[in-house]
Short mmCIF file of C-alpha atoms and ligand atoms in Angstrom, two decimals:
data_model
loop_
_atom_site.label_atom_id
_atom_site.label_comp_id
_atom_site.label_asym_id
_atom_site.label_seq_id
_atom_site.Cartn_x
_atom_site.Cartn_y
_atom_site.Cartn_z
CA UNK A 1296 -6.19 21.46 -20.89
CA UNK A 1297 -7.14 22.93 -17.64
CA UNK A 1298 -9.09 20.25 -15.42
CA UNK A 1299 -8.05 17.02 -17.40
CA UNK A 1300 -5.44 15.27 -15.70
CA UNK A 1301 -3.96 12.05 -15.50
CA UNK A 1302 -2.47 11.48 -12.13
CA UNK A 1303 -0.50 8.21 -11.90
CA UNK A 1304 1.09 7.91 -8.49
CA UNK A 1305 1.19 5.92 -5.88
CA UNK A 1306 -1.21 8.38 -3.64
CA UNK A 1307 -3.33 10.03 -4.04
CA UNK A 1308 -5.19 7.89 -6.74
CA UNK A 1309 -7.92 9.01 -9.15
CA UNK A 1310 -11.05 8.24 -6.90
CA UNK A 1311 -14.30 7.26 -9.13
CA UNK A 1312 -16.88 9.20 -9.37
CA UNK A 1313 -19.34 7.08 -8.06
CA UNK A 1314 -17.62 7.44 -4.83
CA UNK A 1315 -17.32 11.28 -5.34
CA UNK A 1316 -20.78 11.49 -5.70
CA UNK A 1317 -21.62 9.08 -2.23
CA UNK A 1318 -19.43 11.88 -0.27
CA UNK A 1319 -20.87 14.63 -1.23
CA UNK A 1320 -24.02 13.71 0.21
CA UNK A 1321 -25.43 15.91 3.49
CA UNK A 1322 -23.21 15.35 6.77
CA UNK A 1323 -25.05 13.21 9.21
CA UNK A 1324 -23.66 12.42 13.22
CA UNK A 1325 -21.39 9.98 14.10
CA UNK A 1326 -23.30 8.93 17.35
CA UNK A 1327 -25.90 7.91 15.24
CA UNK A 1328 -27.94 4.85 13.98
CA UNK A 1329 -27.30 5.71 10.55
CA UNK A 1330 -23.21 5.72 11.27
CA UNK A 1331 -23.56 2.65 13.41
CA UNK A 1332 -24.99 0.68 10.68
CA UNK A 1333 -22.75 1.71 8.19
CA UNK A 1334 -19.88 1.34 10.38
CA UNK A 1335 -20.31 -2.62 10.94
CA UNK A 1336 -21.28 -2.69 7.08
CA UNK A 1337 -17.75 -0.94 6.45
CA UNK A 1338 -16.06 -3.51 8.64
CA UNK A 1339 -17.62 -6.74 7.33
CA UNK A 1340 -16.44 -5.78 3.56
CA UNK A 1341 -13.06 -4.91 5.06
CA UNK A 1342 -12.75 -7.98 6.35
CA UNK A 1343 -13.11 -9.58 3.31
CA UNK A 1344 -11.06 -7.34 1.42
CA UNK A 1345 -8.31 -8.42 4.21
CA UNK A 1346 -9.40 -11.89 4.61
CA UNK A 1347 -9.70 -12.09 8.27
CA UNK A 1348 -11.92 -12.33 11.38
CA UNK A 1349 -9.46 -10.37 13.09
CA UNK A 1350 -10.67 -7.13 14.98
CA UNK A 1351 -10.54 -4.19 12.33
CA UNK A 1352 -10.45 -0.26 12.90
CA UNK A 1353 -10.98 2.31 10.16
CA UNK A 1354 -9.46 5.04 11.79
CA UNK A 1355 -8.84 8.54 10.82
CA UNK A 1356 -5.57 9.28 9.94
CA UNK A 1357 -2.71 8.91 7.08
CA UNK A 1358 -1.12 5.51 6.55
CA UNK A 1359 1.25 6.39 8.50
CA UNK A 1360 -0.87 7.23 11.83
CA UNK A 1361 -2.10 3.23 11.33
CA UNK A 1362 1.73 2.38 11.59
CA UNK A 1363 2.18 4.95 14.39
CA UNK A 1364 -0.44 3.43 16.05
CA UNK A 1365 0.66 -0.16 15.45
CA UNK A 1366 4.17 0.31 17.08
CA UNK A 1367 2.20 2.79 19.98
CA UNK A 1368 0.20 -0.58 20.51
CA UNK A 1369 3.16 -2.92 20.24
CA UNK A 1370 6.03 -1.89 21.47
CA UNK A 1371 7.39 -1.30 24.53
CA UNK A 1372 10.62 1.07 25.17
CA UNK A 1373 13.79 -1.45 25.07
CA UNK A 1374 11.58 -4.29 23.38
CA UNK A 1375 14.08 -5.64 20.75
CA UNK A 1376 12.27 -5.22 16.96
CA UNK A 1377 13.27 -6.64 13.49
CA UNK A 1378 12.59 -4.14 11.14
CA UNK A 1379 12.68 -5.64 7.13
CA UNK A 1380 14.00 -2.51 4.96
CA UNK A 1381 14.05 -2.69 1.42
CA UNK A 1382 13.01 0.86 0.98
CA UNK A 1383 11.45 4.48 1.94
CA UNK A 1384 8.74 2.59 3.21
CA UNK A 1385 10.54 -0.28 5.45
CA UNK A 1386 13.06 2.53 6.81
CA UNK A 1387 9.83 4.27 8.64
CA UNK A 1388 9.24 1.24 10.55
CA UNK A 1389 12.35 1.94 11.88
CA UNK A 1390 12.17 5.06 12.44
CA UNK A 1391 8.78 4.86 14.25
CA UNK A 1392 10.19 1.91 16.45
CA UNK A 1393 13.58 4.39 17.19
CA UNK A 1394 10.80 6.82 18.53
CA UNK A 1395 9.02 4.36 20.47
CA UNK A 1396 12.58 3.55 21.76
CA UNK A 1397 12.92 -0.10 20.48
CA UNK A 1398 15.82 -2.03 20.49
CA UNK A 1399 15.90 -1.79 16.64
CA UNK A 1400 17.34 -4.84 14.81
CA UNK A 1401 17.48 -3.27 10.85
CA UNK A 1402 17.99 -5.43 8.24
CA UNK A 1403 18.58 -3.90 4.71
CA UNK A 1404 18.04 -5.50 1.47
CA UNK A 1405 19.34 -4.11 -1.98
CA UNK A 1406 16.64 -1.20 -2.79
CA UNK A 1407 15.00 -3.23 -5.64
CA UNK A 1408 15.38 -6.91 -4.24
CA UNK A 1409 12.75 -8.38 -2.01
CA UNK A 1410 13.54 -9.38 1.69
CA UNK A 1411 15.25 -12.78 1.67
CA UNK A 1412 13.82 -15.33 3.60
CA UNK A 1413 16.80 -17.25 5.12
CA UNK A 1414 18.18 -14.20 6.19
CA UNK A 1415 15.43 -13.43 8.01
CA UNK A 1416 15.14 -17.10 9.56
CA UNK A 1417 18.71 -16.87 10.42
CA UNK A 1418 17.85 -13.52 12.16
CA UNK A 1419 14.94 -14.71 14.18
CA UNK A 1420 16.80 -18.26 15.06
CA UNK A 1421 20.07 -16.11 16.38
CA UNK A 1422 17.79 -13.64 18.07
CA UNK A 1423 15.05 -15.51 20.26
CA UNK A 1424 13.74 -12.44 22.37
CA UNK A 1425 12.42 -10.44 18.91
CA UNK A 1426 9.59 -9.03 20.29
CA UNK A 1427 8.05 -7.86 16.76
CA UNK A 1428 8.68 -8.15 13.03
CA UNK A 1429 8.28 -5.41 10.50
CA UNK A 1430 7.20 -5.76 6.49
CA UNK A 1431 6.17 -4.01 3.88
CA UNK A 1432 3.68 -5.70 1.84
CA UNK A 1433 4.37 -3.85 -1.59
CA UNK A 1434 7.10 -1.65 -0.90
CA UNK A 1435 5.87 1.32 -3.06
CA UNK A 1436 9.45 3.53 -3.38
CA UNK A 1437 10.69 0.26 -5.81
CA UNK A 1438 7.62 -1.27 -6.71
CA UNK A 1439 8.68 -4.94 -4.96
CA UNK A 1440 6.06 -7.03 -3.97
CA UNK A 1441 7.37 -8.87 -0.65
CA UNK A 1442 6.63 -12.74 0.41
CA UNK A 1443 4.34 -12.00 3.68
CA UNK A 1444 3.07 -15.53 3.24
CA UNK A 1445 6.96 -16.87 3.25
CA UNK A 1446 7.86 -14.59 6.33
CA UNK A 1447 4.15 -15.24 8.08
CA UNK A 1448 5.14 -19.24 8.18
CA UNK A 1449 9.07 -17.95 9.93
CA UNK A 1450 7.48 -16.07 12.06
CA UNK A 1451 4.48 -18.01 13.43
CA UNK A 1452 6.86 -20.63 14.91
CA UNK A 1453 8.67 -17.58 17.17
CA UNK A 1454 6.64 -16.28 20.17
CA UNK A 1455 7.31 -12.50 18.33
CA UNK A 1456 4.07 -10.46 16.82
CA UNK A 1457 4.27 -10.18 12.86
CA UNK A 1458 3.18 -5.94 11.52
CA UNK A 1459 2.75 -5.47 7.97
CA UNK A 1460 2.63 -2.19 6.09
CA UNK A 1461 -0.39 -2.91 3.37
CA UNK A 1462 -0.66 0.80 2.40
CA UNK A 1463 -0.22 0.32 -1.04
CA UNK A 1464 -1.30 -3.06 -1.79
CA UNK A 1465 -4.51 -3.75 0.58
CA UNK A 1466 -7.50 -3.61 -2.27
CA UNK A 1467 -5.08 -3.92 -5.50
CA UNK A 1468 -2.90 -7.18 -4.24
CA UNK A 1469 -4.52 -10.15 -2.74
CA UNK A 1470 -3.29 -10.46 0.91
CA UNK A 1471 -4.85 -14.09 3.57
CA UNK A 1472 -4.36 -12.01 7.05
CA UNK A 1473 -5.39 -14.96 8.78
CA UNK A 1474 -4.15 -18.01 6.33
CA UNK A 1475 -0.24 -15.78 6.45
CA UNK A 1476 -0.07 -15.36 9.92
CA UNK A 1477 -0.14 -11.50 10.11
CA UNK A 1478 -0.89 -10.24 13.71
CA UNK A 1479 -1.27 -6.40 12.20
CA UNK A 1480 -2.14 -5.33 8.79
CA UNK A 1481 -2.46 -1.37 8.43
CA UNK A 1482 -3.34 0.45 5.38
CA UNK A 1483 -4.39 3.88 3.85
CA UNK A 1484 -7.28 5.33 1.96
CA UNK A 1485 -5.74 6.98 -1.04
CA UNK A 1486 -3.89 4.14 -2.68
CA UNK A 1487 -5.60 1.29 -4.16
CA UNK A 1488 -8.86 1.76 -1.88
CA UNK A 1489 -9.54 4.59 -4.54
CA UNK A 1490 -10.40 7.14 -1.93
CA UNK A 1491 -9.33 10.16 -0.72
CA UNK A 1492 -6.17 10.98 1.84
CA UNK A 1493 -7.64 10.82 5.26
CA UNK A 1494 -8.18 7.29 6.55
CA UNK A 1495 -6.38 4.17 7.88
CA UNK A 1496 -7.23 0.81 8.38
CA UNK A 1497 -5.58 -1.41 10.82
CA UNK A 1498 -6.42 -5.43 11.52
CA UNK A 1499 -5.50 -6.33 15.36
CA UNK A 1500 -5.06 -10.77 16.12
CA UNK A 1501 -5.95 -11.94 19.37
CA UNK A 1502 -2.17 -12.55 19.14
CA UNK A 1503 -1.45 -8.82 19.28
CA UNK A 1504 -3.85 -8.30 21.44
CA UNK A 1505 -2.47 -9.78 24.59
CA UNK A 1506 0.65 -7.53 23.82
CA UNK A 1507 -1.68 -4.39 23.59
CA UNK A 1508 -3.37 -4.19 26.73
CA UNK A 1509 0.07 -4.23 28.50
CA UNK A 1510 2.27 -2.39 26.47
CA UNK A 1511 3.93 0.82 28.31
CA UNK A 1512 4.24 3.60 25.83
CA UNK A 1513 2.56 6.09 26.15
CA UNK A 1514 -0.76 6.59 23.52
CA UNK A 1515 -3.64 8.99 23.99
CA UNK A 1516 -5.37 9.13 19.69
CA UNK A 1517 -3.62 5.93 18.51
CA UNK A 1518 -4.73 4.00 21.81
CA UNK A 1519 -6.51 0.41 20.35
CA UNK A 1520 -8.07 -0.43 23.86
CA UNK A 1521 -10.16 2.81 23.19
CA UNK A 1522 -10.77 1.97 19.94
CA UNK A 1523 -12.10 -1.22 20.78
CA UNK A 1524 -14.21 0.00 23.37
CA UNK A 1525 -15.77 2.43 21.17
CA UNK A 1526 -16.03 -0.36 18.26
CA UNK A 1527 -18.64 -1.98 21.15
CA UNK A 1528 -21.44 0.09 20.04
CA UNK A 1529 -19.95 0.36 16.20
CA UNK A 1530 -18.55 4.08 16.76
CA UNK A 1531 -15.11 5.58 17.12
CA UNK A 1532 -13.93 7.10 19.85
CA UNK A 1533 -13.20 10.31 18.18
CA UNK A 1534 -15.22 12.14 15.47
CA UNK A 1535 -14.43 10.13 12.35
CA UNK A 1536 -13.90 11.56 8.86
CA UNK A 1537 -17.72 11.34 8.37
CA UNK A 1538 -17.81 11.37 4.49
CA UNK A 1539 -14.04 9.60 4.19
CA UNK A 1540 -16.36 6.46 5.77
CA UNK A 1541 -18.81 6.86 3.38
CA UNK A 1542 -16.78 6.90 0.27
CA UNK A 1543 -14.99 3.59 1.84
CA UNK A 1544 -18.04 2.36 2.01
CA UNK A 1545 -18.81 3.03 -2.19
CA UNK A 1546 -15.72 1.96 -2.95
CA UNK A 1547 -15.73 -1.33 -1.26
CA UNK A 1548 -19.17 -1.89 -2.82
CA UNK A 1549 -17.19 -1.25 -6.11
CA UNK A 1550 -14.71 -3.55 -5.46
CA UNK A 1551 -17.19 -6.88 -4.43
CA UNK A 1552 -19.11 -5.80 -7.33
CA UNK A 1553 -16.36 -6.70 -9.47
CA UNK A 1554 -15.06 -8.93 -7.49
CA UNK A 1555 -11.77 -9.32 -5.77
CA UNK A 1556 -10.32 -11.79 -7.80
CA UNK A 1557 -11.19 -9.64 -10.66
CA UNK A 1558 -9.45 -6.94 -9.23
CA UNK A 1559 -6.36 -8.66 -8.22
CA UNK A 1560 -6.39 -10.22 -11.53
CA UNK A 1561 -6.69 -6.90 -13.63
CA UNK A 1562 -3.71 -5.10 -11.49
CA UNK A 1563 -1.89 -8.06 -12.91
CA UNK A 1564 -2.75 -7.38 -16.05
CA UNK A 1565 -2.18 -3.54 -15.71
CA UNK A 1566 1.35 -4.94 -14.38
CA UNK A 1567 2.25 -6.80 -17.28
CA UNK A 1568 1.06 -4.60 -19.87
CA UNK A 1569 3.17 -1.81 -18.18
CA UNK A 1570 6.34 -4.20 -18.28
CA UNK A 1571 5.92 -5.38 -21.38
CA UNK A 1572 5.69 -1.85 -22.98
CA UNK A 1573 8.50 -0.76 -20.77
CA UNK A 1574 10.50 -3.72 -22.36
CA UNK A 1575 10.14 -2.93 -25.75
CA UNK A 1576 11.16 0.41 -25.55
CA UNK A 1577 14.51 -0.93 -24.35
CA UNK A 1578 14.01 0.68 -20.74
CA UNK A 1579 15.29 -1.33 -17.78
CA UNK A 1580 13.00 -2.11 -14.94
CA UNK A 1581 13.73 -1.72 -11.16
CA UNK A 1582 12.47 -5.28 -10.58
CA UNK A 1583 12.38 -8.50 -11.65
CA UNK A 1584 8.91 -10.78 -12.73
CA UNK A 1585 8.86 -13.11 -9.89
CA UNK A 1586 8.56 -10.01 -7.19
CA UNK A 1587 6.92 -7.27 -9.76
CA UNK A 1588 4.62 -5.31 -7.97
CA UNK A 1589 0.90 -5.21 -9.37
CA UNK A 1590 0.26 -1.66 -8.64
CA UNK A 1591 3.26 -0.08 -9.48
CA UNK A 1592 6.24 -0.03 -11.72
CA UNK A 1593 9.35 1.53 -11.53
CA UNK A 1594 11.93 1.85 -14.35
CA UNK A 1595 15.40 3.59 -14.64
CA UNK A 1596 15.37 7.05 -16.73
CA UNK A 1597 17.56 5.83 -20.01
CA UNK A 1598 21.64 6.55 -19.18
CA UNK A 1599 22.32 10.58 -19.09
CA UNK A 1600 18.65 11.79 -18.81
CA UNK A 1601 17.51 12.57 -15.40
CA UNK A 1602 13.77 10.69 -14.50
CA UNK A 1603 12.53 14.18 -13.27
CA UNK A 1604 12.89 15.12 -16.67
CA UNK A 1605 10.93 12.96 -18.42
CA UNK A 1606 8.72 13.86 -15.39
CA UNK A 1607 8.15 17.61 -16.04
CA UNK A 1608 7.99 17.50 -19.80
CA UNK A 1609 4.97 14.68 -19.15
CA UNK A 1610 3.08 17.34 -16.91
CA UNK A 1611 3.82 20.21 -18.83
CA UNK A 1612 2.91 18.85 -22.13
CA UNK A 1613 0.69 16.09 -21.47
CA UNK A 1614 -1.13 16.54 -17.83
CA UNK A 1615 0.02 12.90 -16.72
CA UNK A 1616 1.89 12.13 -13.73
CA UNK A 1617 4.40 9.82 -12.39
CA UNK A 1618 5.66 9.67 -9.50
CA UNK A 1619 9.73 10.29 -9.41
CA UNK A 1620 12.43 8.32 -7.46
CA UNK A 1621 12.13 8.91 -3.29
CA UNK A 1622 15.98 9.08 -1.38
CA UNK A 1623 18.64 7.55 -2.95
CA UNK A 1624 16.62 6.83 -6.37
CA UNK A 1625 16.03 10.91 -7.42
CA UNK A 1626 16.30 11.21 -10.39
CA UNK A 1627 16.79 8.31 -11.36
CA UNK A 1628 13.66 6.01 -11.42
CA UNK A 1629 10.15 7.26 -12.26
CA UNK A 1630 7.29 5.11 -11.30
CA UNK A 1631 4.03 4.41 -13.04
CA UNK A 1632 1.43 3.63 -10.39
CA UNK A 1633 -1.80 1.56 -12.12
CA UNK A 1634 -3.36 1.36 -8.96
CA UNK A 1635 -6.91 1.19 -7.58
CA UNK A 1636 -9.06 2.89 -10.06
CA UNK A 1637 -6.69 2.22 -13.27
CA UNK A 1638 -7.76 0.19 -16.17
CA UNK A 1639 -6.18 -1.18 -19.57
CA UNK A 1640 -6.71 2.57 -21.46
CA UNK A 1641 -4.98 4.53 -18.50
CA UNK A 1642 -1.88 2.22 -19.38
CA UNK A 1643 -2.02 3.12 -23.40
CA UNK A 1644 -2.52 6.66 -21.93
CA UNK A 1645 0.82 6.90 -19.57
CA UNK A 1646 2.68 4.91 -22.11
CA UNK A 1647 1.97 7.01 -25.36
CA UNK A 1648 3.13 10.13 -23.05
CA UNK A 1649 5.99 8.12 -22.15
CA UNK A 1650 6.96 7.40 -25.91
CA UNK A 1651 6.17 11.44 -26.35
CA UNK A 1652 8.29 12.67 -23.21
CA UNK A 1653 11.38 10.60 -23.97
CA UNK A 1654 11.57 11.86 -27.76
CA UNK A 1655 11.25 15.40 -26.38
CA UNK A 1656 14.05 15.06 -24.02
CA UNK A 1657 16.14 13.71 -26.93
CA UNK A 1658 15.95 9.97 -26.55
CA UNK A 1659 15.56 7.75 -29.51
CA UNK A 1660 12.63 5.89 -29.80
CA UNK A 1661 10.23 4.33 -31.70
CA UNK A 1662 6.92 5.83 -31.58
CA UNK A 1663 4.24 3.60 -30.83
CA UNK A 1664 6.44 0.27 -29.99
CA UNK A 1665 5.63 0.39 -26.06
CA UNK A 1666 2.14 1.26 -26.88
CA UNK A 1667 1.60 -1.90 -29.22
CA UNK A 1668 3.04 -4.02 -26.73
CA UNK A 1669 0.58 -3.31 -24.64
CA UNK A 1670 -1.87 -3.62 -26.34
CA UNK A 1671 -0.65 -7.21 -27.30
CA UNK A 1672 -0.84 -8.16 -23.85
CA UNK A 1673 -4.20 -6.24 -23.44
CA UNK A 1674 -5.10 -9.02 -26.68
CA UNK A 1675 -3.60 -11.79 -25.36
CA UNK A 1676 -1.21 -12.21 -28.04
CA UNK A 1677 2.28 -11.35 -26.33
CA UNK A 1678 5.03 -13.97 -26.61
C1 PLP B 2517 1.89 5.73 0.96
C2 PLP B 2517 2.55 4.74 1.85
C3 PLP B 2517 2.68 4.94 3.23
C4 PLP B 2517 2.39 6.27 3.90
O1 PLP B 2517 1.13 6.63 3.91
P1 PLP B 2517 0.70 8.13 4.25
O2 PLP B 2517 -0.75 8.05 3.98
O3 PLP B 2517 1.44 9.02 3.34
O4 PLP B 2517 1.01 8.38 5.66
C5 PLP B 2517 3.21 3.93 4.01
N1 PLP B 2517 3.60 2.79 3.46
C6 PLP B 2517 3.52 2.54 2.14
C7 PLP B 2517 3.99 1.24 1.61
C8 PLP B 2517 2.98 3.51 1.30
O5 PLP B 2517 2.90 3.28 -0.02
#
């Protein structure tokens, strides 16, 4: 049916429609009273949302621009950088750092597998003059949730600066900014913020800070000084995505409404459901339970069918869409995203199209096992 669509992917998200309906209201200036106030409104539920006092910028760019303008701030050409790479998402920290010219120490665990922590002390105790450390938070091309709090405690002892890519976990994953030790935290809109592409969000320590005012590279939008300056009077230093603002602002009011414990707490939910189903239709997951992400799962297309597949006959037939495997993993995994604004029914939903999908392609299956497992866990009644 045209219009009806169930998008399940790691970004874009569905955005409510409370928040539609804050956006579309008339466009008002961003040197004004109004933006100012709503600006420092923006940034106090941020903070909580990141639990810090850190500095914060909303700033108006993809997730990426916020990492962009992390390693801009950061790093200087021929600094030496650890970069943790577990997938797509860790490899653009190096990337970024390679075109910031960094020395760029790359460390790669198994796609899948979450960075290990005595590697990474063993790293930073061989390699004293690490300037900065990379992480991804929830590294969304596996679905592996990462031990920030583990690597925040290694890296706090070491004079180096600790960056951490929250893009898809900030709002969906409980992250302590302060309590963990992270100098940088950046994050995107469209993910489990429940907005729109279009905005970033980026947490600065007074750490970091000392770094930033005398780093060389060269930065003209990204600069953080500027930023800061601006922040002064609660504006931006260039025109802001106006109605991107106030939609963050709905949807953080969503989120304390509920409550963030609530929220963390029903990703987790969403998570195990997801698993569980996955399970019992004899699928393999991409990950184990102790590092399963909350806002997205990945799981291996059964042996001979290809994941993009399963993918197309789940749009075509049924409107709902996963997200397929990035690099290495097309074809191969497709993920279920239950992130942001994704409840217990959206689950049911994406796994009865599952059970659907896989029969079409010609994989046996029970009809209607995944779905009762999840709703077992959704009754508190799983084993
Ligand atoms: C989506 C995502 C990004 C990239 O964000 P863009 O908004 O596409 O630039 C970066 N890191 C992670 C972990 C992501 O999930």
């Amino acid at each position: 049916m045209q219009g009806k669509e169930y998008l399940m992917i790691p970004g874009p998200t569905p955005v409510p429609p409370s928040v539609m309906n804050a956006m579309s209201r008339p466009m008002f200036g961003h040197r004004s009273e109004e933006f100012a106030a709503m600006h420092k409104d923006i940034i106090g539920k941020l903070q909580k949302v990141f639990q810090t006092t850190n500095d914060l910028f909303v700033l108006t760019n993809s997730g990426t621009g916020s990492m962009e303008t992390a390693v801009a701030n950061i790093v200087s050409p021929g600094d030496k950088v650890l970069t943790l790479v577990g997938g797509k998402f860790g490899e653009r920290w190096s990337e970024l750092a390679t075109a910031y010219k960094a020395e760029v120490l790359q460390e790669d665990f198994a796609w899948g597998t979450p960075v290990d922590l005595k590697k990474v002390e063993e790293l930073l105790n061989a390699n004293t003059d690490i300037k900065v450390v990379f992480a991804t938070f929830n590294e969304t091309s596996t679905g592996v949730l990462n031990d920030i709090e583990g690597l925040g405690k290694l890296i706090a002892k070491t004079p180096a600066l600790f960056v951490v890519d929250g893009v898809s976990g900030v709002g969906g994953i409980e992250i302590k900014t302060d309590a963990w030790n992270v100098d940088i935290l950046v994050t995107g809109s469209q993910k489990a913020l429940m907005l729109p592409p279009g905005l970033g969000v980026i947490s600065v320590s007074s750490k970091a800070w000392d770094k930033i005012e005398n780093n060389t590279s060269p930065r003209y939008y990204f600069n953080l000084v500027k930023a800061r300056k601006s922040m002064e009077k609660w504006n931006t230093a260039y025109t802001p995505a106006v109605s991107l603002f106030v939609g963050l602002d709905a949807s953080l009011d969503m989120m304390l409404e509920e409550g963030l414990d609530n929220v963390y707490a029903r990703h987790k939910l969403l998570r195990d459901a997801t698993r569980a189903a996955i399970g019992a239709l004899g699928l393999e997951l991409m990950t184990q339970d102790s590092y399963a992400s909350p806002v997205i799962t990945s799981v291996y297309a059964p042996e001979g069918i290809g994941s993009d597949d399963i993918r197309k006959v789940l749009k075509q037939d049924f409107d709902i869409t996963f997200a397929g495997g990035q690099a290495k993993l097309k074809n191969k995994i497709f993920r279920i995203a239950h992130m942001g604004f994704a409840d217990k029914m959206d689950v049911l939903l994406a796994i009865s199209g599952l059970e659907m999908a896989l029969a079409k392609v010609g994989h046996k299956v029970e009809l209607g096992k995944g779905v009762k497992a999840a709703q077992e866990v959704f009754l508190g009644r799983q084993k």
